[in-house]
Amino acid sequence: MNTAPSPSTSDLTFRDATDADVDVLVSLIQSAYRGDSSRAGWTTEADILEGQRTDPQGVVDVIKAPASKLLTVERDGEIVACCQLEHRGEHAYFGMFAVSPALQGAGLGKVIMAEAERIVHEAWGVRELHMTVISVRDDLIAWYERRGYRRTGKMTPFPYGDERFGIPQRDDLQFELLVKPLV
């Protein structure tokens, strides 16, 4: 467990990602979820998925989408985390959340989520934040539940056969919708 002091927004810089950030963001996202580097943190999916988590085009698509932003988080000029925020009418979608594995477990994720929730509520006036999580990720779902998200039981299939999302190591993967009211 990381024993670094709990972060606050005062030592972080939040900004929208740009095209110049794409390679760093792909590496960050990959390191948080896949491969041996992801095992340094607790968000690893390395035991259930191999291959890539995203690719440069996937990151560019989020950056360029008109109702979307890729919120980039820097500490001391270095990108340490990111998350996708997408306006979807009455709610916003939260995705592509990654924190550097070396910084996981010290409270940085909580700070970033709170800031993301504030941003979508103030910028878009949405009253809910939605996300999807691989349903077998019990530890991750429990972490989101402690942040006020609730399981809905609504499932969508994992895109088996589309290696842009990784190579599944088991045949029971699906995404569950989690929802948090923002007011």
CSV table of C-alpha atoms in Angstrom, one decimal:
chain,number,residue,atom,x,y,z
A,1,MET,CA,0.0,0.0,0.0
A,2,ASN,CA,1.3,3.4,-0.9
A,3,THR,CA,2.0,5.6,2.2
A,4,ALA,CA,2.4,8.9,0.3
A,5,PRO,CA,0.5,11.8,1.8
A,6,SER,CA,-3.1,12.1,0.6
A,7,PRO,CA,-3.3,14.3,-2.4
A,8,SER,CA,-5.4,17.5,-2.7
A,9,THR,CA,-6.4,19.5,-5.7
A,10,SER,CA,-3.8,22.1,-4.8
A,11,ASP,CA,-0.9,20.0,-6.0
A,12,LEU,CA,-2.7,18.9,-9.2
A,13,THR,CA,-3.4,20.6,-12.5
A,14,PHE,CA,-6.6,19.6,-14.3
A,15,ARG,CA,-6.8,20.4,-18.0
A,16,ASP,CA,-8.3,19.0,-21.2
A,17,ALA,CA,-6.0,16.7,-23.1
A,18,THR,CA,-4.6,17.8,-26.5
A,19,ASP,CA,-3.2,15.9,-29.4
A,20,ALA,CA,0.3,16.4,-28.0
A,21,ASP,CA,-0.8,14.2,-25.0
A,22,VAL,CA,-1.9,11.2,-26.9
A,23,ASP,CA,1.2,8.9,-26.6
A,24,VAL,CA,1.6,9.7,-22.9
A,25,LEU,CA,-2.0,9.0,-22.2
A,26,VAL,CA,-2.0,5.7,-24.1
A,27,SER,CA,1.0,4.6,-22.1
A,28,LEU,CA,-0.6,5.7,-18.8
A,29,ILE,CA,-3.9,3.9,-19.5
A,30,GLN,CA,-2.1,0.8,-20.6
A,31,SER,CA,0.1,0.9,-17.5
A,32,ALA,CA,-2.9,1.1,-15.2
A,33,TYR,CA,-4.7,-1.9,-16.6
A,34,ARG,CA,-2.7,-4.2,-18.7
A,35,GLY,CA,0.7,-6.0,-18.6
A,36,ASP,CA,3.2,-6.4,-15.8
A,37,SER,CA,3.4,-2.7,-15.1
A,38,SER,CA,-0.3,-2.7,-14.1
A,39,ARG,CA,0.4,-5.1,-11.3
A,40,ALA,CA,2.2,-2.4,-9.3
A,41,GLY,CA,-1.3,-0.9,-8.7
A,42,TRP,CA,-4.6,-2.5,-7.7
A,43,THR,CA,-6.6,-1.6,-10.9
A,44,THR,CA,-4.9,-4.2,-13.0
A,45,GLU,CA,-7.0,-6.3,-15.5
A,46,ALA,CA,-3.9,-8.3,-16.5
A,47,ASP,CA,-5.5,-11.6,-15.2
A,48,ILE,CA,-8.7,-11.2,-17.2
A,49,LEU,CA,-7.5,-9.3,-20.3
A,50,GLU,CA,-4.3,-9.2,-22.3
A,51,GLY,CA,-3.3,-6.9,-25.1
A,52,GLN,CA,-4.2,-3.2,-25.3
A,53,ARG,CA,-6.6,-1.2,-23.2
A,54,THR,CA,-6.7,1.6,-25.8
A,55,ASP,CA,-4.8,2.9,-28.8
A,56,PRO,CA,-3.8,6.3,-30.1
A,57,GLN,CA,-6.9,6.5,-32.3
A,58,GLY,CA,-9.2,5.7,-29.4
A,59,VAL,CA,-7.7,8.5,-27.3
A,60,VAL,CA,-7.8,11.0,-30.2
A,61,ASP,CA,-11.5,10.1,-30.8
A,62,VAL,CA,-12.3,11.0,-27.1
A,63,ILE,CA,-10.3,14.3,-27.4
A,64,LYS,CA,-12.0,15.3,-30.7
A,65,ALA,CA,-15.6,14.2,-29.9
A,66,PRO,CA,-17.8,17.4,-29.6
A,67,ALA,CA,-19.6,16.4,-26.4
A,68,SER,CA,-16.5,14.8,-24.7
A,69,LYS,CA,-13.3,15.7,-23.0
A,70,LEU,CA,-10.4,13.7,-21.8
A,71,LEU,CA,-9.6,15.3,-18.4
A,72,THR,CA,-5.8,15.1,-17.9
A,73,VAL,CA,-4.3,15.4,-14.4
A,74,GLU,CA,-0.8,16.6,-13.9
A,75,ARG,CA,1.4,16.8,-10.8
A,76,ASP,CA,4.7,18.7,-11.1
A,77,GLY,CA,4.3,18.9,-14.9
A,78,GLU,CA,3.9,15.1,-15.4
A,79,ILE,CA,0.6,13.5,-16.4
A,80,VAL,CA,-0.4,11.1,-13.6
A,81,ALA,CA,-4.0,10.4,-14.3
A,82,CYS,CA,-6.9,10.9,-16.8
A,83,CYS,CA,-10.6,10.3,-17.3
A,84,GLN,CA,-13.1,10.6,-20.1
A,85,LEU,CA,-16.1,12.8,-19.5
A,86,GLU,CA,-18.9,12.7,-22.1
A,87,HIS,CA,-22.1,14.7,-22.1
A,88,ARG,CA,-25.0,12.4,-22.9
A,89,GLY,CA,-28.1,14.5,-22.4
A,90,GLU,CA,-29.5,14.1,-18.9
A,91,HIS,CA,-26.3,12.4,-17.6
A,92,ALA,CA,-22.6,12.3,-18.2
A,93,TYR,CA,-20.4,9.2,-18.9
A,94,PHE,CA,-17.2,8.7,-16.9
A,95,GLY,CA,-14.7,6.4,-18.5
A,96,MET,CA,-11.1,5.8,-19.5
A,97,PHE,CA,-10.1,6.4,-15.9
A,98,ALA,CA,-6.5,5.7,-15.2
A,99,VAL,CA,-4.1,6.6,-12.4
A,100,SER,CA,-0.4,5.9,-12.6
A,101,PRO,CA,0.1,2.5,-10.8
A,102,ALA,CA,2.9,4.0,-8.6
A,103,LEU,CA,0.4,6.5,-7.2
A,104,GLN,CA,-2.6,4.2,-6.6
A,105,GLY,CA,-3.8,3.6,-3.1
A,106,ALA,CA,-3.0,7.1,-1.8
A,107,GLY,CA,-6.3,8.8,-2.4
A,108,LEU,CA,-5.6,10.4,-5.8
A,109,GLY,CA,-8.5,8.5,-7.5
A,110,LYS,CA,-11.0,9.9,-5.0
A,111,VAL,CA,-9.8,13.5,-5.6
A,112,ILE,CA,-9.9,13.1,-9.3
A,113,MET,CA,-13.4,11.6,-9.2
A,114,ALA,CA,-14.7,14.4,-7.0
A,115,GLU,CA,-13.3,17.0,-9.4
A,116,ALA,CA,-14.8,15.1,-12.5
A,117,GLU,CA,-18.2,15.1,-10.8
A,118,ARG,CA,-17.9,18.8,-10.0
A,119,ILE,CA,-16.9,19.6,-13.6
A,120,VAL,CA,-19.8,17.7,-15.3
A,121,HIS,CA,-22.3,19.1,-12.9
A,122,GLU,CA,-21.2,22.7,-13.3
A,123,ALA,CA,-20.4,22.6,-17.0
A,124,TRP,CA,-23.3,20.5,-18.3
A,125,GLY,CA,-25.9,20.6,-15.4
A,126,VAL,CA,-26.2,16.8,-15.4
A,127,ARG,CA,-27.7,15.2,-12.4
A,128,GLU,CA,-26.1,11.7,-12.8
A,129,LEU,CA,-22.8,10.2,-13.7
A,130,HIS,CA,-22.8,6.8,-15.5
A,131,MET,CA,-19.9,4.4,-16.0
A,132,THR,CA,-19.5,0.8,-17.1
A,133,VAL,CA,-17.2,-1.6,-15.3
A,134,ILE,CA,-16.3,-5.2,-16.1
A,135,SER,CA,-18.7,-7.1,-13.9
A,136,VAL,CA,-16.1,-9.5,-12.5
A,137,ARG,CA,-14.1,-6.7,-11.1
A,138,ASP,CA,-15.6,-6.9,-7.6
A,139,ASP,CA,-12.8,-4.9,-5.9
A,140,LEU,CA,-13.1,-2.1,-8.4
A,141,ILE,CA,-16.9,-2.0,-8.2
A,142,ALA,CA,-16.7,-2.0,-4.4
A,143,TRP,CA,-14.4,1.0,-4.6
A,144,TYR,CA,-16.9,2.9,-6.8
A,145,GLU,CA,-19.8,1.9,-4.4
A,146,ARG,CA,-17.8,3.5,-1.6
A,147,ARG,CA,-17.8,6.7,-3.7
A,148,GLY,CA,-21.6,6.7,-4.0
A,149,TYR,CA,-22.1,4.7,-7.2
A,150,ARG,CA,-24.7,2.1,-7.3
A,151,ARG,CA,-24.9,-1.1,-9.3
A,152,THR,CA,-27.9,-1.2,-11.7
A,153,GLY,CA,-27.7,-4.8,-12.8
A,154,LYS,CA,-27.9,-3.6,-16.4
A,155,MET,CA,-25.3,-5.5,-18.4
A,156,THR,CA,-23.9,-5.0,-21.9
A,157,PRO,CA,-21.7,-7.6,-23.6
A,158,PHE,CA,-18.0,-7.5,-23.8
A,159,PRO,CA,-16.8,-7.0,-27.4
A,160,TYR,CA,-15.3,-10.4,-27.8
A,161,GLY,CA,-13.2,-10.6,-31.0
A,162,ASP,CA,-12.4,-6.9,-31.1
A,163,GLU,CA,-8.8,-6.8,-30.0
A,164,ARG,CA,-9.0,-3.0,-29.7
A,165,PHE,CA,-10.4,-3.7,-26.3
A,166,GLY,CA,-8.0,-6.5,-25.3
A,167,ILE,CA,-7.8,-10.2,-25.6
A,168,PRO,CA,-10.1,-11.8,-23.0
A,169,GLN,CA,-8.7,-14.6,-20.8
A,170,ARG,CA,-12.1,-15.8,-19.7
A,171,ASP,CA,-15.6,-16.2,-21.4
A,172,ASP,CA,-17.8,-14.5,-18.8
A,173,LEU,CA,-16.9,-10.8,-19.3
A,174,GLN,CA,-19.6,-8.2,-19.5
A,175,PHE,CA,-20.0,-4.6,-18.5
A,176,GLU,CA,-22.3,-3.4,-15.7
A,177,LEU,CA,-23.7,0.1,-15.6
A,178,LEU,CA,-23.0,2.0,-12.4
A,179,VAL,CA,-24.8,5.3,-11.6
A,180,LYS,CA,-24.2,8.1,-9.2
A,181,PRO,CA,-26.7,11.0,-8.5
A,182,LEU,CA,-24.8,14.3,-8.4
A,183,VAL,CA,-27.4,16.3,-6.5
